[in-house]
Amino acid sequence: MLQLNENYMKLKQSYLFAEIAHRVNDYVAANPDKKVIRLGIGDVTKPLPQKTIEAMHQAVSHMAYAETFKGYGPEQGYDFLRERVVEYYKKNGASITMKDVFISDGAKSDTGNITDLFGPDNIVLIPDPVYPVYMDTNMMNGRNIKFMDANKENGFTPMPYEGLEADIIYICSPNNPTGAAYTREQLKEWVDFALKNGSLLLFDAAYECFIEDPAIPHSIYEIEGAKKCAIEFCSLSKTAGFTGTRCGYTIVPTELVVKSSTGEDVSVNAMWTRRQTTKFNGVPYIVQYAAAATLSEEGIEQCKANIAYYKENAKIIASCFENKGITYFGGSNSPYIWFECPNNMESWDFFDYLLQNAQVVGTPGAGFGKNGNNFFRLTAFGDRDNTIEAVARIDKLLS
Ligand SMILES: *Cc1c(COP(=O)(O)O)cnc(C)c1O
């Protein structure tokens, strides 16, 4: 008889954004004259950089002529883009090689797909709260999930401790949703832990482009030894506004070697190559060509201008909580501001309170894990005038 993968039935309904939309729609229907400002979205709003668009047009033209037309490309991505990724890492002081780089259709797919390579009995350590994809993809595969508490006490950057058992460890820094980021010293502790215990770090660097503090690494490979114990995921989604264009990169260092149950040394890079060449046919040429232009000197400058705009929004939002003495995280090195709900309010109650009294929409922390119950996320991806107005309303409401 046909059997289902019943792990899917154990998944919690992903109701967070649906529930937010539902509550906002109800409010708008009942209050058509009120202007609602949305600072809940985790999506960018600025268009693609000029350099990216120009290259994309060129690549479309390449597809029009037999001499420059491209069919199937290499599953790992075109060398012209892998090379640019290597250069980009070099700028951040991390040395990787082209062979370590796999071009992907984004970090979300690969953070989920990577679970293919590892056995079912691993202990998978996931921070709470965090980006829900890590938990859900491991649930789908029936993995043995353990949570580590990220909270106000540890600054939302939980650390390894004596007696911790974990084979696969997810780290997202700067973090979604908390905006918290690990320092070099903290990441070194994680790398040392992984090397000592034979664990694997899965490092999500999706927000590295927001980092301004030199104490915070952009890549796990800035830490010595990381190439022997870490895989890194990144994408152009937040760096360059590629959320709808789809292009990312996953770094699986050739130095990452794991012993099989029969004692053989196995290259994880070779396994991932095998996985990708079997299950993936690469990112569209047009997108990769545009991505390569995005990672040129000029492209990066244009990306930085957009990021600076979002970061200014983040500062405007953060200053409101700073002035009120409300505990918050993020706001710098991140597009997210994660603050403690006033008067011990639960995050969904605060959501309603903010919507009804200030017409501002944010994201309740409870949607990211139990440690988010009393926290709330605002994002800096909106436009400047709306951000300023939303902050003024919040300021007034909480005074
Ligand atoms: C936005 C985001 C990503 C990027 O996902 P893409 O699939 O590349 O768009 C990855 N990780 C986290 C934590 C994110 O918030």
XYZ file of C-alpha atoms and ligand atoms in Angstrom:
414
model
C 0.000 0.000 0.000
C 1.172 3.520 -0.713
C 2.754 5.081 2.314
C 3.233 8.746 2.961
C 6.209 10.454 4.505
C 4.229 11.035 7.660
C 6.884 13.339 9.028
C 4.996 15.981 7.067
C 2.048 15.514 9.398
C 4.204 16.383 12.373
C 4.988 19.809 10.931
C 3.342 22.706 12.620
C 1.095 24.607 10.254
C 3.094 27.497 8.961
C 0.481 30.010 9.889
C 2.625 33.004 10.873
C 2.386 35.146 7.752
C -1.094 33.867 6.887
C -2.324 34.821 10.359
C -0.702 38.255 10.092
C -2.355 38.831 6.692
C -5.681 37.677 8.105
C -5.562 40.050 11.080
C -4.390 42.978 8.928
C -7.100 42.374 6.313
C -9.786 42.275 9.002
C -8.501 45.515 10.468
C -8.312 47.268 7.100
C -11.838 46.132 6.183
C -13.185 47.551 9.440
C -11.099 50.744 9.272
C -10.854 51.716 5.602
C -9.812 55.287 6.437
C -6.711 54.301 8.439
C -3.275 54.152 6.819
C -1.539 50.908 7.776
C 2.274 50.770 7.562
C 3.883 47.371 7.094
C 7.217 46.809 8.780
C 6.720 43.079 9.030
C 7.970 41.865 5.713
C 11.310 40.105 5.359
C 11.532 41.009 1.701
C 13.526 43.758 0.044
C 11.724 46.612 -1.729
C 14.450 48.329 -3.762
C 14.850 47.288 -7.414
C 17.923 45.472 -8.715
C 21.138 47.511 -9.135
C 21.687 49.125 -12.544
C 24.778 46.995 -13.195
C 22.739 43.839 -12.614
C 19.968 44.950 -14.951
C 22.386 45.884 -17.749
C 24.061 42.478 -17.566
C 20.704 40.743 -17.490
C 19.695 42.497 -20.726
C 22.999 41.481 -22.315
C 22.500 37.876 -21.259
C 19.016 37.836 -22.768
C 20.610 38.952 -26.063
C 23.174 36.143 -25.800
C 20.301 33.691 -25.799
C 19.033 35.100 -29.107
C 21.985 34.030 -31.284
C 23.360 30.544 -31.951
C 26.958 31.772 -31.355
C 26.270 32.944 -27.818
C 23.253 30.807 -26.879
C 23.605 28.669 -23.728
C 21.914 25.369 -23.053
C 22.576 23.276 -19.964
C 25.336 24.796 -17.891
C 27.547 23.211 -15.254
C 25.415 22.100 -12.279
C 27.850 23.784 -9.873
C 27.505 27.075 -11.705
C 29.534 28.892 -14.339
C 33.184 29.486 -13.529
C 32.784 33.204 -14.336
C 30.463 33.485 -11.333
C 32.279 31.040 -9.018
C 35.414 33.134 -9.577
C 33.567 36.308 -8.544
C 32.356 34.572 -5.379
C 35.944 33.592 -4.519
C 37.036 37.240 -4.999
C 34.131 38.449 -2.864
C 35.238 36.169 -0.031
C 38.805 37.346 -0.397
C 37.681 40.933 0.235
C 36.262 39.761 3.563
C 39.494 38.005 4.466
C 38.292 34.462 3.805
C 40.219 32.287 1.404
C 38.230 29.704 -0.537
C 38.773 28.136 -3.963
C 36.495 27.859 -6.978
C 36.066 24.140 -6.307
C 34.480 24.969 -2.935
C 31.754 27.133 -4.541
C 28.366 25.823 -5.682
C 25.987 28.298 -7.308
C 22.425 27.744 -6.115
C 18.953 29.122 -6.644
C 19.108 30.565 -3.139
C 20.044 29.786 0.419
C 16.646 28.432 1.381
C 16.802 25.460 -1.003
C 20.335 24.503 -0.057
C 19.913 24.823 3.718
C 17.141 22.276 3.255
C 18.813 20.107 0.586
C 22.016 19.665 2.556
C 20.163 17.295 4.923
C 20.409 14.695 2.067
C 24.067 14.106 2.882
C 23.796 13.115 6.516
C 22.485 10.042 8.315
C 19.166 9.880 10.148
C 20.572 9.426 13.657
C 22.501 12.685 13.922
C 21.564 15.086 16.672
C 20.614 18.321 14.898
C 20.987 21.434 17.026
C 18.813 24.399 16.065
C 18.600 27.741 17.878
C 15.221 28.933 19.168
C 14.083 31.399 17.873
C 15.287 31.112 14.289
C 14.428 31.081 10.566
C 11.815 28.276 10.426
C 13.340 26.509 7.391
C 16.015 24.695 9.434
C 13.506 23.054 11.708
C 10.900 22.226 9.092
C 13.350 20.633 6.630
C 14.764 18.439 9.401
C 11.270 17.530 10.570
C 10.393 16.471 7.016
C 13.281 14.007 7.150
C 12.376 12.764 10.608
C 15.601 14.024 12.170
C 16.498 14.097 15.811
C 16.145 17.801 16.587
C 17.401 19.476 19.716
C 16.949 23.180 20.433
C 19.320 25.635 21.999
C 17.816 28.615 23.735
C 18.619 32.012 22.344
C 17.338 34.629 24.771
C 17.875 37.986 26.369
C 20.309 36.495 28.887
C 22.709 35.198 26.229
C 22.099 38.145 23.906
C 20.427 35.771 21.419
C 23.854 34.321 20.636
C 23.840 30.934 22.410
C 27.246 29.341 22.940
C 28.506 25.757 23.258
C 28.692 24.461 26.805
C 30.303 21.603 28.687
C 28.523 18.351 27.870
C 26.711 19.669 24.789
C 26.051 16.881 22.302
C 25.362 17.896 18.707
C 26.405 16.482 15.344
C 24.917 19.138 13.073
C 24.651 22.721 14.291
C 22.786 25.529 12.536
C 24.091 29.040 13.037
C 22.554 32.112 11.422
C 24.606 35.270 11.941
C 23.542 38.055 11.639
C 20.371 36.356 12.706
C 16.869 36.305 11.349
C 14.723 37.192 13.298
C 16.800 38.577 16.197
C 19.383 40.686 14.368
C 21.996 39.389 16.824
C 25.411 38.532 15.385
C 28.323 36.461 16.656
C 31.737 38.023 17.180
C 34.928 36.452 15.900
C 35.758 35.081 19.371
C 32.318 33.530 19.748
C 32.470 31.885 16.331
C 35.914 30.567 17.152
C 34.392 28.802 20.160
C 31.856 27.139 17.875
C 34.533 26.128 15.379
C 36.713 24.740 18.179
C 33.729 22.843 19.556
C 32.945 21.360 16.143
C 36.565 20.360 15.492
C 36.886 18.765 18.928
C 33.599 16.850 18.726
C 33.557 16.009 15.030
C 30.406 18.093 14.506
C 29.399 20.007 11.416
C 28.443 23.701 11.417
C 25.847 24.861 8.908
C 26.452 28.593 8.741
C 23.827 30.849 7.180
C 25.432 34.138 6.134
C 22.399 35.548 4.280
C 22.733 38.917 6.057
C 26.529 39.305 5.958
C 26.241 42.396 3.757
C 24.636 44.295 6.650
C 27.661 43.860 8.899
C 29.477 47.081 9.793
C 31.291 46.053 12.986
C 34.786 44.672 12.182
C 34.494 42.347 15.208
C 31.789 40.397 13.375
C 32.953 38.022 10.633
C 31.136 38.018 7.292
C 32.037 34.384 6.768
C 32.698 31.424 9.041
C 35.863 30.842 6.981
C 37.411 33.926 8.549
C 37.878 31.577 11.514
C 40.848 29.245 11.440
C 39.895 25.599 11.062
C 36.381 26.314 9.794
C 37.047 24.759 6.402
C 37.383 21.414 8.146
C 34.031 21.628 9.939
C 31.642 24.081 8.259
C 29.407 24.554 5.253
C 28.267 28.102 4.491
C 25.125 29.324 2.728
C 24.711 32.767 1.299
C 22.711 34.424 -1.403
C 22.198 37.603 -3.348
C 18.643 37.888 -2.001
C 19.401 40.431 0.724
C 22.776 41.553 -0.668
C 21.433 42.647 -4.029
C 17.653 42.318 -3.986
C 17.590 38.905 -5.696
C 14.639 37.562 -3.679
C 12.625 37.236 -6.881
C 15.584 36.677 -9.225
C 17.016 33.680 -7.314
C 20.743 33.194 -7.021
C 22.853 32.082 -4.104
C 26.040 30.211 -3.320
C 26.894 27.387 -1.000
C 30.466 26.783 0.109
C 31.428 23.169 0.743
C 35.194 23.257 1.276
C 37.258 20.430 -0.235
C 38.997 20.223 3.163
C 35.738 19.064 4.756
C 36.317 15.334 5.175
C 34.177 13.059 7.336
C 34.791 9.435 8.318
C 32.256 6.897 7.059
C 31.010 4.087 9.318
C 33.636 1.818 7.742
C 36.397 4.265 8.608
C 36.996 5.699 5.162
C 37.646 9.420 4.670
C 34.795 10.860 2.619
C 34.834 14.268 0.931
C 31.610 16.132 1.616
C 32.387 18.327 -1.393
C 32.411 15.201 -3.596
C 29.104 14.053 -2.080
C 27.491 17.448 -2.635
C 28.788 17.467 -6.240
C 27.187 14.062 -6.739
C 23.939 15.260 -5.169
C 23.776 18.435 -7.229
C 24.697 16.792 -10.538
C 21.919 14.264 -9.913
C 19.135 16.446 -8.571
C 19.871 19.931 -9.930
C 20.495 21.371 -13.368
C 21.880 24.709 -12.372
C 20.739 28.313 -12.128
C 19.656 30.033 -15.377
C 22.533 31.488 -17.408
C 20.802 34.869 -17.531
C 20.627 35.004 -13.752
C 24.216 33.868 -13.260
C 25.467 36.421 -15.774
C 23.591 39.152 -13.903
C 24.887 37.810 -10.579
C 28.480 37.999 -11.807
C 27.995 41.637 -12.783
C 26.447 42.258 -9.359
C 29.615 40.973 -7.716
C 31.853 43.241 -9.822
C 33.421 46.249 -8.088
C 30.824 48.577 -9.534
C 27.977 46.152 -8.811
C 29.003 45.823 -5.181
C 29.123 49.622 -4.832
C 25.557 49.842 -6.124
C 24.430 47.099 -3.716
C 26.060 48.981 -0.872
C 24.033 52.084 -1.662
C 20.779 50.115 -1.291
C 21.988 48.437 1.884
C 22.976 51.813 3.328
C 19.407 52.976 2.766
C 17.983 49.992 4.652
C 20.558 50.392 7.386
C 19.539 54.004 7.891
C 15.941 52.807 8.302
C 17.196 50.284 10.857
C 18.930 53.039 12.811
C 15.793 55.164 12.793
C 13.750 52.276 14.195
C 16.399 51.251 16.732
C 16.800 54.809 18.048
C 13.167 54.766 19.168
C 13.765 51.766 21.460
C 17.147 53.091 22.499
C 15.570 56.368 23.675
C 12.840 54.569 25.582
C 15.222 52.170 27.278
C 13.407 49.197 25.768
C 15.595 46.123 25.370
C 16.289 45.424 21.715
C 18.718 43.507 19.524
C 19.825 44.115 15.951
C 19.357 47.508 14.320
C 23.029 47.525 13.403
C 24.699 44.747 11.387
C 21.185 43.652 10.460
C 17.964 44.841 8.801
C 15.987 43.538 11.782
C 15.071 45.144 15.074
C 14.013 42.616 17.684
C 12.642 44.210 20.819
C 11.028 43.125 24.036
C 7.284 43.734 24.113
C 6.464 46.402 26.734
C 4.723 45.429 29.973
C 5.454 41.730 29.498
C 2.955 41.543 26.679
C 2.846 38.373 24.615
C 3.940 39.000 21.045
C 0.550 38.315 19.407
C -1.171 40.635 21.896
C 1.400 43.285 21.123
C 0.799 42.707 17.418
C -2.894 43.565 17.873
C -2.112 46.486 20.159
C 0.302 47.995 17.644
C -2.020 47.416 14.699
C -5.062 48.892 16.419
C -3.398 51.853 18.091
C -0.596 52.791 15.710
C -1.625 51.028 12.482
C 1.843 49.496 12.253
C 2.354 45.869 11.247
C 5.281 43.865 12.571
C 6.029 40.197 13.145
C 5.295 38.501 16.485
C 8.364 36.759 17.884
C 6.314 33.697 18.841
C 6.271 32.799 15.142
C 9.981 31.961 15.315
C 10.051 29.807 18.449
C 9.054 29.801 22.098
C 11.860 32.177 23.092
C 10.252 34.760 20.849
C 7.036 34.835 22.905
C 7.753 38.255 24.408
C 9.629 39.726 21.473
C 8.646 41.492 18.295
C 10.405 41.965 14.943
C 10.382 45.087 12.803
C 12.225 45.256 9.494
C 14.171 48.001 7.790
C 13.151 46.970 4.261
C 10.395 49.566 3.957
C 10.635 53.030 2.452
C 12.078 55.928 4.404
C 8.977 58.108 4.822
C 6.842 55.205 5.991
C 9.552 54.076 8.377
C 9.794 57.553 9.898
C 6.034 57.794 10.239
C 5.741 54.320 11.773
C 8.456 55.125 14.284
C 6.746 58.393 15.235
C 3.499 56.500 15.869
C 5.243 53.808 17.933
C 7.095 56.484 19.869
C 3.845 58.214 20.736
C 2.024 54.979 21.603
C 4.729 53.754 23.968
C 5.354 57.067 25.728
C 16.242 35.627 3.457
C 17.003 34.533 4.084
C 17.741 33.637 3.310
C 17.829 33.785 1.823
O 17.040 32.878 1.206
P 17.036 32.812 -0.373
O 16.479 31.443 -0.645
O 18.460 32.922 -0.802
O 16.180 33.908 -0.882
C 18.481 32.659 3.947
N 18.494 32.548 5.281
C 17.803 33.392 6.055
C 17.893 33.257 7.508
C 17.016 34.393 5.478
O 16.302 35.217 6.259
